[in-house]
mmCIF file with all atom_site columns, C-alpha atoms in Angstrom:
data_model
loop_
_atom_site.group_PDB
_atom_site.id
_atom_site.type_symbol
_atom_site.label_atom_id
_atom_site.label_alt_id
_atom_site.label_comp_id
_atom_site.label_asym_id
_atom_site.label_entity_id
_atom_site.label_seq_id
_atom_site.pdbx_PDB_ins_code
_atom_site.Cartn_x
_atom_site.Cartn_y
_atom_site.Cartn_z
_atom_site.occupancy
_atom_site.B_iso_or_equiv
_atom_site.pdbx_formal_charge
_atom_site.auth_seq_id
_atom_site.auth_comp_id
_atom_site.auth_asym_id
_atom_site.auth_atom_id
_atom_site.pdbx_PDB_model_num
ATOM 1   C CA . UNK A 1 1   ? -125.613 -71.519 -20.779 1.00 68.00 ? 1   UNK A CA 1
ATOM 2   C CA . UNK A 1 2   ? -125.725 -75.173 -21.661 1.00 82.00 ? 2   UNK A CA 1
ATOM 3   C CA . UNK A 1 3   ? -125.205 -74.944 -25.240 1.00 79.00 ? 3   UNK A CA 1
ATOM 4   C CA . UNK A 1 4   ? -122.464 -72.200 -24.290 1.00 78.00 ? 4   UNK A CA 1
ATOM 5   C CA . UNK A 1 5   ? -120.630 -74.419 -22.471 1.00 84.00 ? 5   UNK A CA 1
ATOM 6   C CA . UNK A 1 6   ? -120.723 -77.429 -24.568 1.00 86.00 ? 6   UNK A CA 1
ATOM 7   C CA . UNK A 1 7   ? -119.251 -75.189 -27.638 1.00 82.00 ? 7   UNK A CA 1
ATOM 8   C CA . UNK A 1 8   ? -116.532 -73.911 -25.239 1.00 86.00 ? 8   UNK A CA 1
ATOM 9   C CA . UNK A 1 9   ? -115.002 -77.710 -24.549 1.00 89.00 ? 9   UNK A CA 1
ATOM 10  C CA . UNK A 1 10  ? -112.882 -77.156 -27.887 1.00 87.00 ? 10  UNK A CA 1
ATOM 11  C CA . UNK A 1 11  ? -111.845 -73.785 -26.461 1.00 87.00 ? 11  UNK A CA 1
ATOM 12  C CA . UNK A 1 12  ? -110.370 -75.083 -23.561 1.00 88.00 ? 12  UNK A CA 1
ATOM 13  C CA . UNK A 1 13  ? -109.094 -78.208 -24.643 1.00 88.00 ? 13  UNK A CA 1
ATOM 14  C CA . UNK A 1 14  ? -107.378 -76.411 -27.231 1.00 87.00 ? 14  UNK A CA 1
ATOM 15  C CA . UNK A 1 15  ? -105.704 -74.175 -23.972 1.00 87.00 ? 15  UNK A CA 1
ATOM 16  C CA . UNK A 1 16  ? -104.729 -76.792 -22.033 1.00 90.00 ? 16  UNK A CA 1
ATOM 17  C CA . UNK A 1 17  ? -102.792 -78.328 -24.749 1.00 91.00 ? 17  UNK A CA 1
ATOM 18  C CA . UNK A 1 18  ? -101.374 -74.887 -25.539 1.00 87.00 ? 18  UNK A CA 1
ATOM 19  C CA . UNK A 1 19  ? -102.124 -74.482 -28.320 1.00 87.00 ? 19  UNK A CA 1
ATOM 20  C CA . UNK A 1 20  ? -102.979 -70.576 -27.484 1.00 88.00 ? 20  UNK A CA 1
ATOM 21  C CA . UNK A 1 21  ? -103.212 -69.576 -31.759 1.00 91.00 ? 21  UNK A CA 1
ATOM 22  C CA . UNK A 1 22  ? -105.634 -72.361 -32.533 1.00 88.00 ? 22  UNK A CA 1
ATOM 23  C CA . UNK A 1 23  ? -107.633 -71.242 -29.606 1.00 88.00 ? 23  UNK A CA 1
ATOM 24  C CA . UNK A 1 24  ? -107.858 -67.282 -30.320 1.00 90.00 ? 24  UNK A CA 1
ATOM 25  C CA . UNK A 1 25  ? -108.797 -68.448 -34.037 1.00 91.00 ? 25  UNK A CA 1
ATOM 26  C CA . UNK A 1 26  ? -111.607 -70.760 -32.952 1.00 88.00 ? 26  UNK A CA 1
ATOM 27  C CA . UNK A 1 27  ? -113.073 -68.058 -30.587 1.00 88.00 ? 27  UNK A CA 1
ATOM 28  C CA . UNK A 1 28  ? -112.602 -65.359 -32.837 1.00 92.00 ? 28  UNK A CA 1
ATOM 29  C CA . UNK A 1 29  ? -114.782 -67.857 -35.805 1.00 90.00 ? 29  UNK A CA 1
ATOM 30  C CA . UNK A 1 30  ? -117.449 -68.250 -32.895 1.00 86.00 ? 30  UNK A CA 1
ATOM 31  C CA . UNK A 1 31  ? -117.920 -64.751 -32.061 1.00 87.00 ? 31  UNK A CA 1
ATOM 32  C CA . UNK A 1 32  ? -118.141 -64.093 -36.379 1.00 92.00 ? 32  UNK A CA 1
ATOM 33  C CA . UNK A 1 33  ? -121.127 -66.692 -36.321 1.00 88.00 ? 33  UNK A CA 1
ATOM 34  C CA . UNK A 1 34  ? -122.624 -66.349 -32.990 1.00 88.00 ? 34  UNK A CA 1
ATOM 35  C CA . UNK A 1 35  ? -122.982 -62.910 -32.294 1.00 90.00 ? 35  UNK A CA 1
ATOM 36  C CA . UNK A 1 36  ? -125.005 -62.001 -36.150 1.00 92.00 ? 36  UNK A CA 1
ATOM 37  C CA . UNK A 1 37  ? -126.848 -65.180 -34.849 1.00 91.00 ? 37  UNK A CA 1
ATOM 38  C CA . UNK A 1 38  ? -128.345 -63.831 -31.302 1.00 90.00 ? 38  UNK A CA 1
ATOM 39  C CA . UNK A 1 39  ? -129.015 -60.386 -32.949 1.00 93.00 ? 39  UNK A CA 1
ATOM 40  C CA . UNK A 1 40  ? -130.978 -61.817 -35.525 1.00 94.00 ? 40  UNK A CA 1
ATOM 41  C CA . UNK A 1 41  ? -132.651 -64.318 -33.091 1.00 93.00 ? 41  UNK A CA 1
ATOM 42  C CA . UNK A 1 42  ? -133.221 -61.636 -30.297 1.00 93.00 ? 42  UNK A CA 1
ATOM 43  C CA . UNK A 1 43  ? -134.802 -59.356 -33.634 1.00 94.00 ? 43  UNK A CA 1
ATOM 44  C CA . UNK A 1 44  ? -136.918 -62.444 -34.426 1.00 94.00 ? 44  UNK A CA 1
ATOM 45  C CA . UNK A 1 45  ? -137.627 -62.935 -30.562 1.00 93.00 ? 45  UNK A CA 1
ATOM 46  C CA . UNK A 1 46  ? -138.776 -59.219 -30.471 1.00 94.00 ? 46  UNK A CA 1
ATOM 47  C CA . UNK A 1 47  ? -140.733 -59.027 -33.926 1.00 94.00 ? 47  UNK A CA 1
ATOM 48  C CA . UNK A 1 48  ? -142.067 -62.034 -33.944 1.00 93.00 ? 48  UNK A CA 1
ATOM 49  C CA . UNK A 1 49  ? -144.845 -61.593 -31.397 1.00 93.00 ? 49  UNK A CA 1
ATOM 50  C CA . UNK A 1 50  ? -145.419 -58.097 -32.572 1.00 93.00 ? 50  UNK A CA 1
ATOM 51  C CA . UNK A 1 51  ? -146.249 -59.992 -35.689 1.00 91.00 ? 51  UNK A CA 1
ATOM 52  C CA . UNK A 1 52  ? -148.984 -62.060 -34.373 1.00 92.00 ? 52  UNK A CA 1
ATOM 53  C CA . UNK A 1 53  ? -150.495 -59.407 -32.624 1.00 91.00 ? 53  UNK A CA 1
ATOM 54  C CA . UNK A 1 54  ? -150.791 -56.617 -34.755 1.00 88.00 ? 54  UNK A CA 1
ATOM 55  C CA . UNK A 1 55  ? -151.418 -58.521 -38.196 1.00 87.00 ? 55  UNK A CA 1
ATOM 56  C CA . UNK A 1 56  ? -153.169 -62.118 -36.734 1.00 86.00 ? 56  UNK A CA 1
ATOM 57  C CA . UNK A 1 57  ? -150.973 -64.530 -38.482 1.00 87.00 ? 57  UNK A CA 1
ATOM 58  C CA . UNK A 1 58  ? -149.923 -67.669 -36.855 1.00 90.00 ? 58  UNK A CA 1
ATOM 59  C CA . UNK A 1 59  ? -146.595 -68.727 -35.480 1.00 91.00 ? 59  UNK A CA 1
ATOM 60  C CA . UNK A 1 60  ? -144.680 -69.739 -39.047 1.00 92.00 ? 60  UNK A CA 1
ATOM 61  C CA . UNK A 1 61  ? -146.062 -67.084 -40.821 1.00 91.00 ? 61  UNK A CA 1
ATOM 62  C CA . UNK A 1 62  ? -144.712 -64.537 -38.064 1.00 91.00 ? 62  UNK A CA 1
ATOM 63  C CA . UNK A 1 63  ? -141.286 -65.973 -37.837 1.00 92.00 ? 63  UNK A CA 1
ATOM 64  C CA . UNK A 1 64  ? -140.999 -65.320 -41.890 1.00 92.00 ? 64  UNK A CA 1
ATOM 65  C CA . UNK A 1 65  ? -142.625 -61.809 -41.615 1.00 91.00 ? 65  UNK A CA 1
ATOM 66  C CA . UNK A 1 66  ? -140.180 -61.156 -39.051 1.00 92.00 ? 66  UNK A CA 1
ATOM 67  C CA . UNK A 1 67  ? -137.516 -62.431 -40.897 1.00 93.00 ? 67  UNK A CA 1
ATOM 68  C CA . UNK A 1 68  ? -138.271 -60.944 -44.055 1.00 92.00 ? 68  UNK A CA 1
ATOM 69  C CA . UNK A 1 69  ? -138.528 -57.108 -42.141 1.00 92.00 ? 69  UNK A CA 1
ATOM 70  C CA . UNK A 1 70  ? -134.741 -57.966 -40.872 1.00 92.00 ? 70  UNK A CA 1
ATOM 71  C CA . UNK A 1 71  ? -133.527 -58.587 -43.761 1.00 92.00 ? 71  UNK A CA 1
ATOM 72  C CA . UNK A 1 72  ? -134.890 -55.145 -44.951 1.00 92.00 ? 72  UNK A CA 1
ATOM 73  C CA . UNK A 1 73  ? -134.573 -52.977 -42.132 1.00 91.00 ? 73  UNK A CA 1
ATOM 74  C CA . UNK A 1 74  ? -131.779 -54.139 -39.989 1.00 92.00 ? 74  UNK A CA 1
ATOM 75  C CA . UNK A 1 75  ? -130.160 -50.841 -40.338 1.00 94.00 ? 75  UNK A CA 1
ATOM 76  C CA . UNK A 1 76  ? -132.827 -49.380 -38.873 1.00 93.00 ? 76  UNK A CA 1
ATOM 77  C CA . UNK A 1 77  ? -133.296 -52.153 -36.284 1.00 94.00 ? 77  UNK A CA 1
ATOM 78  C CA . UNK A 1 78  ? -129.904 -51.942 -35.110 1.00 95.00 ? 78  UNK A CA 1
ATOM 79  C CA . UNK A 1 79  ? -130.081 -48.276 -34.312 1.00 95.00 ? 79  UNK A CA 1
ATOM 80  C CA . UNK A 1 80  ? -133.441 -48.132 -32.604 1.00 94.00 ? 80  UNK A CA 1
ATOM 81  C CA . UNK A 1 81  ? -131.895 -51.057 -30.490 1.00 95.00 ? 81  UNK A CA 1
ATOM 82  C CA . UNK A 1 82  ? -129.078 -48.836 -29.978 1.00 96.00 ? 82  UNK A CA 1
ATOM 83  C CA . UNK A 1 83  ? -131.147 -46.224 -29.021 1.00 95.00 ? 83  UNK A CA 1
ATOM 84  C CA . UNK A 1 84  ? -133.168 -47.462 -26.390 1.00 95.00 ? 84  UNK A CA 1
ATOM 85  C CA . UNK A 1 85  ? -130.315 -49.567 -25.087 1.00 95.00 ? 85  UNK A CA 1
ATOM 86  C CA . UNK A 1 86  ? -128.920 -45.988 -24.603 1.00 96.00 ? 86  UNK A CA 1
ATOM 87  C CA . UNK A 1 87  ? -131.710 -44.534 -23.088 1.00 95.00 ? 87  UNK A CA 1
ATOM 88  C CA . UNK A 1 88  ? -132.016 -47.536 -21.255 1.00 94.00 ? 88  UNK A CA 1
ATOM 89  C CA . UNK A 1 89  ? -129.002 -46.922 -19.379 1.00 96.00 ? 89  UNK A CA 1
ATOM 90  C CA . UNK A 1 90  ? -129.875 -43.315 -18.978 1.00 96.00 ? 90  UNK A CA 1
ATOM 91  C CA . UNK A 1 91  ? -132.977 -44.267 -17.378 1.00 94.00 ? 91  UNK A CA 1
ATOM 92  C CA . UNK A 1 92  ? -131.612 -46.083 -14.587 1.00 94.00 ? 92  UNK A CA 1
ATOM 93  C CA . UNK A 1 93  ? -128.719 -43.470 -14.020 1.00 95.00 ? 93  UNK A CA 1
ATOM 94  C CA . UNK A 1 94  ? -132.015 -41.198 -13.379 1.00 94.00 ? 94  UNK A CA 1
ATOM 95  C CA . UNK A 1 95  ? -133.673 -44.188 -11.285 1.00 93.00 ? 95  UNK A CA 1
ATOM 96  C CA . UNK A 1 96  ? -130.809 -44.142 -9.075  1.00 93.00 ? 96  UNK A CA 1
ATOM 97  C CA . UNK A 1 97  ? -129.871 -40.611 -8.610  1.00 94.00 ? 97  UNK A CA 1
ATOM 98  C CA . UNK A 1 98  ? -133.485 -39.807 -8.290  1.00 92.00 ? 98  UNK A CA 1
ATOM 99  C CA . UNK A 1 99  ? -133.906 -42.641 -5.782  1.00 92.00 ? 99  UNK A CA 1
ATOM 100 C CA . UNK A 1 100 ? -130.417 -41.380 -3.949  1.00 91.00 ? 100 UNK A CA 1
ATOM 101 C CA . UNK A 1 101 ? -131.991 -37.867 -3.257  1.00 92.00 ? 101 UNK A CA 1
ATOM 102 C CA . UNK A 1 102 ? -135.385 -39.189 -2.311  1.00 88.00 ? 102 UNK A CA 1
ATOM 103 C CA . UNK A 1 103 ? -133.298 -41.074 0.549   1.00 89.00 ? 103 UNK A CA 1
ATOM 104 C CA . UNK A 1 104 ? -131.186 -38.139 1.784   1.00 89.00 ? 104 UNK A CA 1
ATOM 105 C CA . UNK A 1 105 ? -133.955 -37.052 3.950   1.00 88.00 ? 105 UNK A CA 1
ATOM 106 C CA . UNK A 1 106 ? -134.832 -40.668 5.154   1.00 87.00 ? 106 UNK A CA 1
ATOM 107 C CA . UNK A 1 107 ? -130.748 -41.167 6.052   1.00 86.00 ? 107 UNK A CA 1
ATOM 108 C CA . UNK A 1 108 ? -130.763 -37.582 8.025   1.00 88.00 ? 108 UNK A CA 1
ATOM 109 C CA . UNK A 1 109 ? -133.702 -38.904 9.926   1.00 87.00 ? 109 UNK A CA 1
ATOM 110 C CA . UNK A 1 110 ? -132.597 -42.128 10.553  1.00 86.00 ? 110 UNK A CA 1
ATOM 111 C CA . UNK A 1 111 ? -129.631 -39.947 11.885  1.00 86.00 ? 111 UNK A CA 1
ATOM 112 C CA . UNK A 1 112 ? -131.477 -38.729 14.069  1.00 86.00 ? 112 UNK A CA 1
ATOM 113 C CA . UNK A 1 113 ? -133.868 -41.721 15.387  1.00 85.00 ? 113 UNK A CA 1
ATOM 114 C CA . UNK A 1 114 ? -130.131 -43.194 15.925  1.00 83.00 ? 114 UNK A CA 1
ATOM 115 C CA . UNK A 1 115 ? -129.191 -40.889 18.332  1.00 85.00 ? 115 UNK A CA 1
ATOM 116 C CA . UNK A 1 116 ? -131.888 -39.855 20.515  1.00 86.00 ? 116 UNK A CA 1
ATOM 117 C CA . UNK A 1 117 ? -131.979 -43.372 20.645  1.00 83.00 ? 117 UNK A CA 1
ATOM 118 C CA . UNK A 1 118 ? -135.260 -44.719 19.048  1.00 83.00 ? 118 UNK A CA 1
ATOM 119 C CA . UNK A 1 119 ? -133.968 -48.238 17.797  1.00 82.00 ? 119 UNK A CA 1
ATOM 120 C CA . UNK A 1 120 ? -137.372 -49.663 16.666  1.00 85.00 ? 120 UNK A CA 1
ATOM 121 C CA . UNK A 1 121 ? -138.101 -46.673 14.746  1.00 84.00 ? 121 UNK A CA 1
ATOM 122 C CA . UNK A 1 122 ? -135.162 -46.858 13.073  1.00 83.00 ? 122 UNK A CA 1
ATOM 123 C CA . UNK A 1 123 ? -135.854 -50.201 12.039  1.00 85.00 ? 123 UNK A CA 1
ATOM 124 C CA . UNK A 1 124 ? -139.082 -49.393 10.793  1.00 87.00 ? 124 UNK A CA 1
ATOM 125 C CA . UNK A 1 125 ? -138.173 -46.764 8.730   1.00 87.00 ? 125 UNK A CA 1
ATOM 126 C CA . UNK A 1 126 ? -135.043 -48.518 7.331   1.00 88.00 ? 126 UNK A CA 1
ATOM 127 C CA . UNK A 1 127 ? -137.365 -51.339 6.442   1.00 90.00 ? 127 UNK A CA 1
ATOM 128 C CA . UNK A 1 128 ? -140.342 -48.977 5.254   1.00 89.00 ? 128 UNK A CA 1
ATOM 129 C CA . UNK A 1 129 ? -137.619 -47.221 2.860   1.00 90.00 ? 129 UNK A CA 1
ATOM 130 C CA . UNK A 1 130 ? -136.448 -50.368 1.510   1.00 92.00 ? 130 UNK A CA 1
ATOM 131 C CA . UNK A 1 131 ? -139.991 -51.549 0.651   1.00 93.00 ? 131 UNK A CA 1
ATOM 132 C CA . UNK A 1 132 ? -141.058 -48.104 -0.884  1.00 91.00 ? 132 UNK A CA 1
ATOM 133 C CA . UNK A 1 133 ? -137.922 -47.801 -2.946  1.00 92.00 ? 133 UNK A CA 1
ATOM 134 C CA . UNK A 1 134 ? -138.498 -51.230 -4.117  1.00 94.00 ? 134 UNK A CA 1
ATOM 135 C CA . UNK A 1 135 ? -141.692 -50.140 -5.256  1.00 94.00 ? 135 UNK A CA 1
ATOM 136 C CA . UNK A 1 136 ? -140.592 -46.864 -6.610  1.00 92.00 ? 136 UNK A CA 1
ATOM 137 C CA . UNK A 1 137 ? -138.168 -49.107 -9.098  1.00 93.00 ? 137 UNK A CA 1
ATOM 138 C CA . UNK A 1 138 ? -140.932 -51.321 -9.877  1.00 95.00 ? 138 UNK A CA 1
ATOM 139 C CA . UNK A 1 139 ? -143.536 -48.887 -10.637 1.00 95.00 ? 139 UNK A CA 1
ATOM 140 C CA . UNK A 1 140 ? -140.391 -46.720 -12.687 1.00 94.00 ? 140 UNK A CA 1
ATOM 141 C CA . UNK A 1 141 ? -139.171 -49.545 -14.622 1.00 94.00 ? 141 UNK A CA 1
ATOM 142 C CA . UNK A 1 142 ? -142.734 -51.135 -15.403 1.00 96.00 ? 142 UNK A CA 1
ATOM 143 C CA . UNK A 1 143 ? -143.131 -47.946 -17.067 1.00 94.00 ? 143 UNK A CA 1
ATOM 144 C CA . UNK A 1 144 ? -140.042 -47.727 -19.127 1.00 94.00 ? 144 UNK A CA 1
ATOM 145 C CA . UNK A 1 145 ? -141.110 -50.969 -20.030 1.00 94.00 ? 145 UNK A CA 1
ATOM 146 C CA . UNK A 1 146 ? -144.405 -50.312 -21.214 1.00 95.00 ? 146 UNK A CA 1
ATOM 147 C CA . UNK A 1 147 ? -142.531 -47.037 -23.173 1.00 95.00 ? 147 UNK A CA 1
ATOM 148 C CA . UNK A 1 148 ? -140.176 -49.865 -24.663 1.00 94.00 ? 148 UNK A CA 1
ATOM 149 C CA . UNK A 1 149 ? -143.006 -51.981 -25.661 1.00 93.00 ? 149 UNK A CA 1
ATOM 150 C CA . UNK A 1 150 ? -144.699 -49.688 -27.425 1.00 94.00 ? 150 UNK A CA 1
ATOM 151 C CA . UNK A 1 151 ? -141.562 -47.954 -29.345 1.00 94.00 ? 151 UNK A CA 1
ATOM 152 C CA . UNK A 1 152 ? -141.120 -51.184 -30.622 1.00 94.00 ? 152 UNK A CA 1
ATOM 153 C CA . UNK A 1 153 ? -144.498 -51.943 -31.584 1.00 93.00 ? 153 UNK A CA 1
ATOM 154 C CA . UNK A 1 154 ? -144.975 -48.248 -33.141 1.00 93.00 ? 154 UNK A CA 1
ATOM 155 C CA . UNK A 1 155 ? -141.438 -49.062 -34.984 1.00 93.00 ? 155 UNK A CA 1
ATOM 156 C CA . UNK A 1 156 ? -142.773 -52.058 -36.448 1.00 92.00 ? 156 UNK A CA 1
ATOM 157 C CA . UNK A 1 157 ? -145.595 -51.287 -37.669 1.00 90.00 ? 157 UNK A CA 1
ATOM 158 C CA . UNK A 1 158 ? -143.792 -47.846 -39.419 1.00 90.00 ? 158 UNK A CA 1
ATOM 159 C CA . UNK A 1 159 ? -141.223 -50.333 -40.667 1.00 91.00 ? 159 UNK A CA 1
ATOM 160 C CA . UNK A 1 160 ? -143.689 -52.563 -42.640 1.00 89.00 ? 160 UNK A CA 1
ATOM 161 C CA . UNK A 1 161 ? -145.070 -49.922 -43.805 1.00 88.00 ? 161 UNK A CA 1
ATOM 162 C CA . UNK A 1 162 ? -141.969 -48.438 -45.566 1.00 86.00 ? 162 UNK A CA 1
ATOM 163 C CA . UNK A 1 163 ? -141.257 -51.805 -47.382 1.00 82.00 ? 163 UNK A CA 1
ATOM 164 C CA . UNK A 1 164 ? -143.487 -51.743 -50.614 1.00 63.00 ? 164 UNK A CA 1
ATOM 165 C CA . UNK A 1 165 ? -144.400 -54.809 -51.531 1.00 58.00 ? 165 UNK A CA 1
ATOM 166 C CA . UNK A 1 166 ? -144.277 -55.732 -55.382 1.00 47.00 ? 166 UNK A CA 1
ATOM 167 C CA . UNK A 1 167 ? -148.425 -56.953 -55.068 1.00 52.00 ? 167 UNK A CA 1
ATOM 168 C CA . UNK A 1 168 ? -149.484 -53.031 -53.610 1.00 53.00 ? 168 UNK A CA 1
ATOM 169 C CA . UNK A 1 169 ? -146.569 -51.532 -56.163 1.00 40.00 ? 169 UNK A CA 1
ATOM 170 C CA . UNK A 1 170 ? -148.707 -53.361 -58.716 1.00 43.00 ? 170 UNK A CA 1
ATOM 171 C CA . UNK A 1 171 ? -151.921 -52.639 -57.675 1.00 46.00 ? 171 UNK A CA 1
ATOM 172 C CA . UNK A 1 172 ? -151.194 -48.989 -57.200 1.00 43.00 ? 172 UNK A CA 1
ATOM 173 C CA . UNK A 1 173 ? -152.971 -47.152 -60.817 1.00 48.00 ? 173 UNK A CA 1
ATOM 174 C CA . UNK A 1 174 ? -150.476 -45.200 -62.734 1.00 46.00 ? 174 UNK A CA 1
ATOM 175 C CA . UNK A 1 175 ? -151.224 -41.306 -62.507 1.00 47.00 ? 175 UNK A CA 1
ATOM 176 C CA . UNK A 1 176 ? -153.129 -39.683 -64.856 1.00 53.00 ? 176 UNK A CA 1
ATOM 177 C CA . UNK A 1 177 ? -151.669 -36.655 -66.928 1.00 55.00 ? 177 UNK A CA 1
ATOM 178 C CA . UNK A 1 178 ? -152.404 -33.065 -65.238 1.00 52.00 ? 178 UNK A CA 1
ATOM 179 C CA . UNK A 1 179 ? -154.268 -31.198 -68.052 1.00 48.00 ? 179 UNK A CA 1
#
């Protein structure tokens, strides 16, 4: 947020001077450079550990390897991002309906403990379904984590394997004639 708002000073200076054309020029040039930036940062961010996990190579070597897969398969980065962004926001559509009808019966008995009058057990279960629907979205989204984790991971790993590499091309004997 730093760096965000020391690249916005121009931005605003050039507003307050009016200057309104300048200004819609220079953000329109910073969202050209910055926003091909963080997607190939956040893809670096996201293979780069992968990298020295799965294939044991050190920090510089994984920041190249994860480089050098962008630079082949961004297409295909770009739409499994796109992909699990969208199920992403599936997901928590189902979190929260699912978590809205496991509350309907808590709300009609809280109805109920209202009326006849039981004010600490209302309390208690109005705090006791806060706490277990906290966990029920912890437990839910840990999981759609660990899902996310390992889409990426499996995606990886199918990626590098679809980039031939001129040493294996090599290395690979020709075929012999059928005969």
């Amino acid at each position: 947020f730093i760096l965000l708002g020391i690249f916005s000073i121009p931005i605003f200076y050039l507003f307050s001077i009016g200057a309104i054309g300048r200004a819609a020029v220079l953000v329109m040039l910073g969202l050209a450079i910055f926003i091909p930036a963080g997607i190939v940062i956040g893809f670096l961010h996201l293979y780069g550990p992968i990298f020295i996990v799965l294939y044991d190579s050190n920090i510089l070597t994984a920041i190249g390897l994860a480089f050098n897969l962008i630079v082949h398969k961004l297409w295909e980065s770009l739409l499994l991002a796109a992909f699990i962004i969208g199920l992403n926001i599936f997901f928590l559509m189902v979190v929260v309906f699912s978590l809205v009808l496991l509350m309907l019966p808590v709300g009609v008995l809280g109805l109920l403990l209202y009326y006849a009058g039981f004010d600490v057990a209302l309390g208690l279960l109005i705090l006791g379904s806060i706490i277990v629907s906290i966990l029920y979205v912890i437990v839910w989204f840990a999981g759609f984590t660990v899902f996310q984790n390992a889409a990426w991971v499996i995606a990886v790993d199918q990626m590098v394997k679809s980039i031939k590499s001129p040493e294996k091309a090599m290395a690979v004997p020709a075929a012999e004639p059928a005969g």
